[in-house]
Each structure stands twice: as structure tokens, then as C-alpha cells.
Amino acid sequence: MDICKIHENASKCSVNTMECFMVLSTQAQKISIAMLCGLFGTLCIFENSLVLYLIFSSPRTRRKPSYLFISSLALADILASIIFVCSFVNFHVFNETDFSKETFLLQLGGVNTSFSASLSSLLLTALDRYISISRPSKYKLLMTGKRAWIALGVVWVTCTTIASLPLLGWNCCTLDSTCSELFPFVDDNYLSSWICFTMVLLGCIVYAYAHVLWRAHQHVAYMEKHQVQVGKQNTRMRMDVMLAKTLVMVLTVLVLCWSPVLVLMIYSIFARLSNRLRKVFAFCSTLCLLNSMVNPIIYALRSKELYSSLRMVFSRFRRQLKASEESPEAESTHKSSMIET
């Protein structure tokens, strides 16, 4: 890999230069990436598919705006896991270069669309909870099903448009500009713009959840100070504490999974990356997939409604399994009684 000098080949756009971006040099590194992608991707698809089934199998949950946002998050994470794992493993593990510039930018656009839609769905979920705690009396008027669907449509169209810009012409080959050191054919200015877009999304998510966390903290402090209806207040206090724990978990996972990738992207714009840092970036990219895997656990399965639906699904599955195990025994008993007769 030392023979590939990215700073010298940055302005070249032939497919052969893509070998310079294949930074995994040993078999152990390729196996590690393949195992991480396979594990995270499989669990991500299973968990988010289960969340979609639980939401849309119940008329009560599929009509609520908050669950519409969670279903959008689950759909985006499923697409992210499928497109990311297939393209990432194919490129870095199998070193496949038998495709055109347009094909690569189409795959990259799919990955960007799905991850951007995932973050945008997290933002809508954060705004939904922000409105519910800041204006609880007007929540049902402000957050209707129609507005939720319009917001989801705007989010997906915006993410798809931004991710399609390199394929539509904003790439270093068409513009004859400086290419990114991390992604083939990607213009540095486009990468900077995408980083800014992602940072704005993350900043809004952090702000919204920090406000919700602060309001929950204020409510707990108020409950501790004014003990009037003890039973009711203790129940509400436990709900606020649970909400605070969930939000801390949300922010911690979000920052830990996205910070390494964004930091290396920003660093690549202002300085030249070594081969070692580009290998670190390849492994850190799987953290975004890990975030998609953890999202359904944090956002969906901690919900009482979805958790009760999940328990009903498992109990129904156990009954069907038990019935299928008992049916051969019943049939053999019936046959033996017929023979004796």
C-alpha cells in the first residue's frame, strides 16, 4: 500500500486508483472487518425488522407520530446495514474494483442516504419528545399524523438529494478538483458540506435531548420538594428518572459511535492521513453500523407498548411450538387406540 500516494493521485479519477483506498493489508484485518460487519449487520437487520413488525402489527402504535419516527429510524437502519455491509465488505475485504465511477458513487449515495435518514429520524424523535415535554397541553394539536408523514417525506427527500449530489456531478472528476483521501471520486468541498450537515443534525439532537433531560431533572427536583400525592408523584418521578437514564444512554451511544468517524473526516480535510489512520477510519466506520444496531434497543424495545407486544409475540410463538411438539404424540396415541379397538 505504500506505493499508493494519495496526495499525488488525488486528482486522478481512473478506477485503478481505487486500489489506493483499499487500506486493509493483512488477512487478519480483512477477517476482522468481515466479522464485525457480518455480526452488526445481521443483528441490525433482525432487530429493526422486528421493530417494524411490532409497530405496524398494532393499529394503536402505527398511528402515533412517535412510532412513525421510530419506524423511519428502523427502516433507515435496515437499509444502512444492507448497503453498507455489501459495499464495504466487497470493497475492503474482496478488493472488488470491477465497477464504474457511477456505480461506486451510487453505492456511496445509498450509504449516505440511509445513515443521514437514520440521524434525521433520530432528530425527529428528539423533536417529538422535546415538544411533548415543553408543550404537553398542545402536543396532540402540534404533532398530528399528517404532519409526521410530511416531516418524514421532507427528511427522506432531503437526505436522498444531498447524497445524490456526487453522482449528479459534484465530484472531483467532473469538477477537476481535489479528491478526498478517504473516499474515491468524492470532492473535498462536498465532504466538508456533508460533515457540516451531519454536525448540525447531531447538534440539534443533543440540544433537544439535553433540554428534555433538564426538564426531567427539574420535575424530579420539584417532586422531591413538594410531596403532596405521594403515590402518584413517586410513579411520575420513576418515569422521569427512567427517561433521564434513557436519554443519557442515547447521547452517550450517539457521541461514541459518530465522533471517531467525524473527527477523522474533518482531519482529512486539513491534513494528509497516514495509512495507519486510514485503517483506523475503516474500523471506526463500523461504529456507525453498531449505532444502527443499538438504536432499536434504546428507542423501541424500552417502550412499554412495544415491549408488551414483543412478549405477546414470544408467548404466541412458544404456544405454537408447544402445539407442534404435542401433535405427533397425540396422533400416535390416536393410532394406537384405533389398533386396540
mmCIF file with all atom_site columns, N, CA and C in Angstrom, residues 68-104:
data_model
loop_
_atom_site.group_PDB
_atom_site.id
_atom_site.type_symbol
_atom_site.label_atom_id
_atom_site.label_alt_id
_atom_site.label_comp_id
_atom_site.label_asym_id
_atom_site.label_entity_id
_atom_site.label_seq_id
_atom_site.pdbx_PDB_ins_code
_atom_site.Cartn_x
_atom_site.Cartn_y
_atom_site.Cartn_z
_atom_site.occupancy
_atom_site.B_iso_or_equiv
_atom_site.pdbx_formal_charge
_atom_site.auth_seq_id
_atom_site.auth_comp_id
_atom_site.auth_asym_id
_atom_site.auth_atom_id
_atom_site.pdbx_PDB_model_num
ATOM 1   N N  . LEU A 1 68  ? -44.147 6.413  14.296  1.00 0.00 ? 68  LEU A N  1
ATOM 2   C CA . LEU A 1 68  ? -43.828 6.607  12.881  1.00 0.00 ? 68  LEU A CA 1
ATOM 3   C C  . LEU A 1 68  ? -42.371 7.013  12.717  1.00 0.00 ? 68  LEU A C  1
ATOM 4   N N  . PHE A 1 69  ? -41.885 7.883  13.608  1.00 0.00 ? 69  PHE A N  1
ATOM 5   C CA . PHE A 1 69  ? -40.482 8.298  13.552  1.00 0.00 ? 69  PHE A CA 1
ATOM 6   C C  . PHE A 1 69  ? -39.549 7.132  13.877  1.00 0.00 ? 69  PHE A C  1
ATOM 7   N N  . ILE A 1 70  ? -39.957 6.305  14.840  1.00 0.00 ? 70  ILE A N  1
ATOM 8   C CA . ILE A 1 70  ? -39.143 5.132  15.185  1.00 0.00 ? 70  ILE A CA 1
ATOM 9   C C  . ILE A 1 70  ? -39.131 4.129  14.038  1.00 0.00 ? 70  ILE A C  1
ATOM 10  N N  . SER A 1 71  ? -40.264 3.972  13.348  1.00 0.00 ? 71  SER A N  1
ATOM 11  C CA . SER A 1 71  ? -40.294 3.060  12.198  1.00 0.00 ? 71  SER A CA 1
ATOM 12  C C  . SER A 1 71  ? -39.428 3.592  11.059  1.00 0.00 ? 71  SER A C  1
ATOM 13  N N  . SER A 1 72  ? -39.397 4.920  10.867  1.00 0.00 ? 72  SER A N  1
ATOM 14  C CA . SER A 1 72  ? -38.498 5.507  9.874   1.00 0.00 ? 72  SER A CA 1
ATOM 15  C C  . SER A 1 72  ? -37.045 5.248  10.253  1.00 0.00 ? 72  SER A C  1
ATOM 16  N N  . LEU A 1 73  ? -36.740 5.370  11.537  1.00 0.00 ? 73  LEU A N  1
ATOM 17  C CA . LEU A 1 73  ? -35.391 5.065  12.022  1.00 0.00 ? 73  LEU A CA 1
ATOM 18  C C  . LEU A 1 73  ? -35.030 3.610  11.757  1.00 0.00 ? 73  LEU A C  1
ATOM 19  N N  . ALA A 1 74  ? -35.961 2.699  12.026  1.00 0.00 ? 74  ALA A N  1
ATOM 20  C CA . ALA A 1 74  ? -35.700 1.278  11.807  1.00 0.00 ? 74  ALA A CA 1
ATOM 21  C C  . ALA A 1 74  ? -35.490 0.973  10.324  1.00 0.00 ? 74  ALA A C  1
ATOM 22  N N  . LEU A 1 75  ? -36.314 1.573  9.455   1.00 0.00 ? 75  LEU A N  1
ATOM 23  C CA . LEU A 1 75  ? -36.170 1.361  8.016   1.00 0.00 ? 75  LEU A CA 1
ATOM 24  C C  . LEU A 1 75  ? -34.825 1.887  7.524   1.00 0.00 ? 75  LEU A C  1
ATOM 25  N N  . ALA A 1 76  ? -34.440 3.077  7.978   1.00 0.00 ? 76  ALA A N  1
ATOM 26  C CA . ALA A 1 76  ? -33.149 3.648  7.571   1.00 0.00 ? 76  ALA A CA 1
ATOM 27  C C  . ALA A 1 76  ? -31.985 2.778  8.038   1.00 0.00 ? 76  ALA A C  1
ATOM 28  N N  . ASP A 1 77  ? -32.095 2.235  9.252   1.00 0.00 ? 77  ASP A N  1
ATOM 29  C CA . ASP A 1 77  ? -31.011 1.387  9.767   1.00 0.00 ? 77  ASP A CA 1
ATOM 30  C C  . ASP A 1 77  ? -30.926 0.058  9.016   1.00 0.00 ? 77  ASP A C  1
ATOM 31  N N  . ILE A 1 78  ? -32.065 -0.472 8.584   1.00 0.00 ? 78  ILE A N  1
ATOM 32  C CA . ILE A 1 78  ? -32.044 -1.698 7.779   1.00 0.00 ? 78  ILE A CA 1
ATOM 33  C C  . ILE A 1 78  ? -31.344 -1.445 6.446   1.00 0.00 ? 78  ILE A C  1
ATOM 34  N N  . LEU A 1 79  ? -31.728 -0.350 5.777   1.00 0.00 ? 79  LEU A N  1
ATOM 35  C CA . LEU A 1 79  ? -31.085 -0.004 4.503   1.00 0.00 ? 79  LEU A CA 1
ATOM 36  C C  . LEU A 1 79  ? -29.600 0.268  4.690   1.00 0.00 ? 79  LEU A C  1
ATOM 37  N N  . ALA A 1 80  ? -29.260 0.959  5.781   1.00 0.00 ? 80  ALA A N  1
ATOM 38  C CA . ALA A 1 80  ? -27.851 1.262  6.053   1.00 0.00 ? 80  ALA A CA 1
ATOM 39  C C  . ALA A 1 80  ? -27.040 -0.018 6.231   1.00 0.00 ? 80  ALA A C  1
ATOM 40  N N  . SER A 1 81  ? -27.584 -0.968 6.977   1.00 0.00 ? 81  SER A N  1
ATOM 41  C CA . SER A 1 81  ? -26.842 -2.210 7.222   1.00 0.00 ? 81  SER A CA 1
ATOM 42  C C  . SER A 1 81  ? -26.664 -3.012 5.944   1.00 0.00 ? 81  SER A C  1
ATOM 43  N N  . ILE A 1 82  ? -27.705 -3.089 5.119   1.00 0.00 ? 82  ILE A N  1
ATOM 44  C CA . ILE A 1 82  ? -27.615 -3.881 3.887   1.00 0.00 ? 82  ILE A CA 1
ATOM 45  C C  . ILE A 1 82  ? -26.628 -3.255 2.902   1.00 0.00 ? 82  ILE A C  1
ATOM 46  N N  . ILE A 1 83  ? -26.819 -1.958 2.617   1.00 0.00 ? 83  ILE A N  1
ATOM 47  C CA . ILE A 1 83  ? -25.978 -1.293 1.613   1.00 0.00 ? 83  ILE A CA 1
ATOM 48  C C  . ILE A 1 83  ? -24.547 -1.156 2.111   1.00 0.00 ? 83  ILE A C  1
ATOM 49  N N  . PHE A 1 84  ? -24.389 -0.768 3.383   1.00 0.00 ? 84  PHE A N  1
ATOM 50  C CA . PHE A 1 84  ? -23.048 -0.560 3.923   1.00 0.00 ? 84  PHE A CA 1
ATOM 51  C C  . PHE A 1 84  ? -22.258 -1.861 3.958   1.00 0.00 ? 84  PHE A C  1
ATOM 52  N N  . VAL A 1 85  ? -22.861 -2.914 4.501   1.00 0.00 ? 85  VAL A N  1
ATOM 53  C CA . VAL A 1 85  ? -22.133 -4.185 4.631   1.00 0.00 ? 85  VAL A CA 1
ATOM 54  C C  . VAL A 1 85  ? -21.746 -4.732 3.262   1.00 0.00 ? 85  VAL A C  1
ATOM 55  N N  . CYS A 1 86  ? -22.685 -4.726 2.314   1.00 0.00 ? 86  CYS A N  1
ATOM 56  C CA . CYS A 1 86  ? -22.394 -5.275 0.985   1.00 0.00 ? 86  CYS A CA 1
ATOM 57  C C  . CYS A 1 86  ? -21.284 -4.494 0.288   1.00 0.00 ? 86  CYS A C  1
ATOM 58  N N  . SER A 1 87  ? -21.393 -3.164 0.266   1.00 0.00 ? 87  SER A N  1
ATOM 59  C CA . SER A 1 87  ? -20.404 -2.355 -0.448  1.00 0.00 ? 87  SER A CA 1
ATOM 60  C C  . SER A 1 87  ? -19.074 -2.311 0.296   1.00 0.00 ? 87  SER A C  1
ATOM 61  N N  . PHE A 1 88  ? -19.117 -2.211 1.626   1.00 0.00 ? 88  PHE A N  1
ATOM 62  C CA . PHE A 1 88  ? -17.893 -2.083 2.423   1.00 0.00 ? 88  PHE A CA 1
ATOM 63  C C  . PHE A 1 88  ? -17.072 -3.371 2.381   1.00 0.00 ? 88  PHE A C  1
ATOM 64  N N  . VAL A 1 89  ? -17.741 -4.502 2.589   1.00 0.00 ? 89  VAL A N  1
ATOM 65  C CA . VAL A 1 89  ? -17.031 -5.786 2.554   1.00 0.00 ? 89  VAL A CA 1
ATOM 66  C C  . VAL A 1 89  ? -16.536 -6.089 1.149   1.00 0.00 ? 89  VAL A C  1
ATOM 67  N N  . ASN A 1 90  ? -17.347 -5.803 0.148   1.00 0.00 ? 90  ASN A N  1
ATOM 68  C CA . ASN A 1 90  ? -16.955 -6.045 -1.237  1.00 0.00 ? 90  ASN A CA 1
ATOM 69  C C  . ASN A 1 90  ? -15.717 -5.235 -1.622  1.00 0.00 ? 90  ASN A C  1
ATOM 70  N N  . PHE A 1 91  ? -15.632 -4.020 -1.095  1.00 0.00 ? 91  PHE A N  1
ATOM 71  C CA . PHE A 1 91  ? -14.515 -3.138 -1.443  1.00 0.00 ? 91  PHE A CA 1
ATOM 72  C C  . PHE A 1 91  ? -13.258 -3.454 -0.635  1.00 0.00 ? 91  PHE A C  1
ATOM 73  N N  . HIS A 1 92  ? -13.402 -3.507 0.702   1.00 0.00 ? 92  HIS A N  1
ATOM 74  C CA . HIS A 1 92  ? -12.220 -3.628 1.556   1.00 0.00 ? 92  HIS A CA 1
ATOM 75  C C  . HIS A 1 92  ? -11.761 -5.068 1.778   1.00 0.00 ? 92  HIS A C  1
ATOM 76  N N  . VAL A 1 93  ? -12.679 -6.019 1.745   1.00 0.00 ? 93  VAL A N  1
ATOM 77  C CA . VAL A 1 93  ? -12.312 -7.417 2.021   1.00 0.00 ? 93  VAL A CA 1
ATOM 78  C C  . VAL A 1 93  ? -12.005 -8.167 0.733   1.00 0.00 ? 93  VAL A C  1
ATOM 79  N N  . PHE A 1 94  ? -12.902 -8.070 -0.253  1.00 0.00 ? 94  PHE A N  1
ATOM 80  C CA . PHE A 1 94  ? -12.708 -8.783 -1.513  1.00 0.00 ? 94  PHE A CA 1
ATOM 81  C C  . PHE A 1 94  ? -11.984 -7.948 -2.567  1.00 0.00 ? 94  PHE A C  1
ATOM 82  N N  . ASN A 1 95  ? -11.719 -6.661 -2.230  1.00 0.00 ? 95  ASN A N  1
ATOM 83  C CA . ASN A 1 95  ? -10.973 -5.770 -3.137  1.00 0.00 ? 95  ASN A CA 1
ATOM 84  C C  . ASN A 1 95  ? -11.551 -5.737 -4.543  1.00 0.00 ? 95  ASN A C  1
ATOM 85  N N  . GLU A 1 96  ? -12.874 -5.641 -4.604  1.00 0.00 ? 96  GLU A N  1
ATOM 86  C CA . GLU A 1 96  ? -13.560 -5.614 -5.888  1.00 0.00 ? 96  GLU A CA 1
ATOM 87  C C  . GLU A 1 96  ? -13.474 -4.217 -6.502  1.00 0.00 ? 96  GLU A C  1
ATOM 88  N N  . THR A 1 97  ? -12.938 -4.122 -7.719  1.00 0.00 ? 97  THR A N  1
ATOM 89  C CA . THR A 1 97  ? -12.839 -2.840 -8.427  1.00 0.00 ? 97  THR A CA 1
ATOM 90  C C  . THR A 1 97  ? -13.473 -2.905 -9.810  1.00 0.00 ? 97  THR A C  1
ATOM 91  N N  . ASP A 1 98  ? -14.191 -3.980 -10.068 1.00 0.00 ? 98  ASP A N  1
ATOM 92  C CA . ASP A 1 98  ? -14.771 -4.172 -11.400 1.00 0.00 ? 98  ASP A CA 1
ATOM 93  C C  . ASP A 1 98  ? -16.124 -3.453 -11.507 1.00 0.00 ? 98  ASP A C  1
ATOM 94  N N  . PHE A 1 99  ? -16.083 -2.133 -11.307 1.00 0.00 ? 99  PHE A N  1
ATOM 95  C CA . PHE A 1 99  ? -17.287 -1.319 -11.474 1.00 0.00 ? 99  PHE A CA 1
ATOM 96  C C  . PHE A 1 99  ? -16.867 0.096  -11.847 1.00 0.00 ? 99  PHE A C  1
ATOM 97  N N  . SER A 1 100 ? -17.797 0.846  -12.374 1.00 0.00 ? 100 SER A N  1
ATOM 98  C CA . SER A 1 100 ? -17.517 2.190  -12.874 1.00 0.00 ? 100 SER A CA 1
ATOM 99  C C  . SER A 1 100 ? -17.574 3.210  -11.748 1.00 0.00 ? 100 SER A C  1
ATOM 100 N N  . LYS A 1 101 ? -17.166 4.429  -12.077 1.00 0.00 ? 101 LYS A N  1
ATOM 101 C CA . LYS A 1 101 ? -17.239 5.528  -11.122 1.00 0.00 ? 101 LYS A CA 1
ATOM 102 C C  . LYS A 1 101 ? -18.684 5.771  -10.704 1.00 0.00 ? 101 LYS A C  1
ATOM 103 N N  . GLU A 1 102 ? -19.604 5.711  -11.671 1.00 0.00 ? 102 GLU A N  1
ATOM 104 C CA . GLU A 1 102 ? -21.016 5.947  -11.371 1.00 0.00 ? 102 GLU A CA 1
ATOM 105 C C  . GLU A 1 102 ? -21.574 4.900  -10.415 1.00 0.00 ? 102 GLU A C  1
ATOM 106 N N  . THR A 1 103 ? -21.154 3.634  -10.598 1.00 0.00 ? 103 THR A N  1
ATOM 107 C CA . THR A 1 103 ? -21.627 2.565  -9.704  1.00 0.00 ? 103 THR A CA 1
ATOM 108 C C  . THR A 1 103 ? -21.145 2.785  -8.287  1.00 0.00 ? 103 THR A C  1
ATOM 109 N N  . PHE A 1 104 ? -19.869 3.171  -8.150  1.00 0.00 ? 104 PHE A N  1
ATOM 110 C CA . PHE A 1 104 ? -19.330 3.422  -6.806  1.00 0.00 ? 104 PHE A CA 1
ATOM 111 C C  . PHE A 1 104 ? -20.051 4.594  -6.145  1.00 0.00 ? 104 PHE A C  1
#
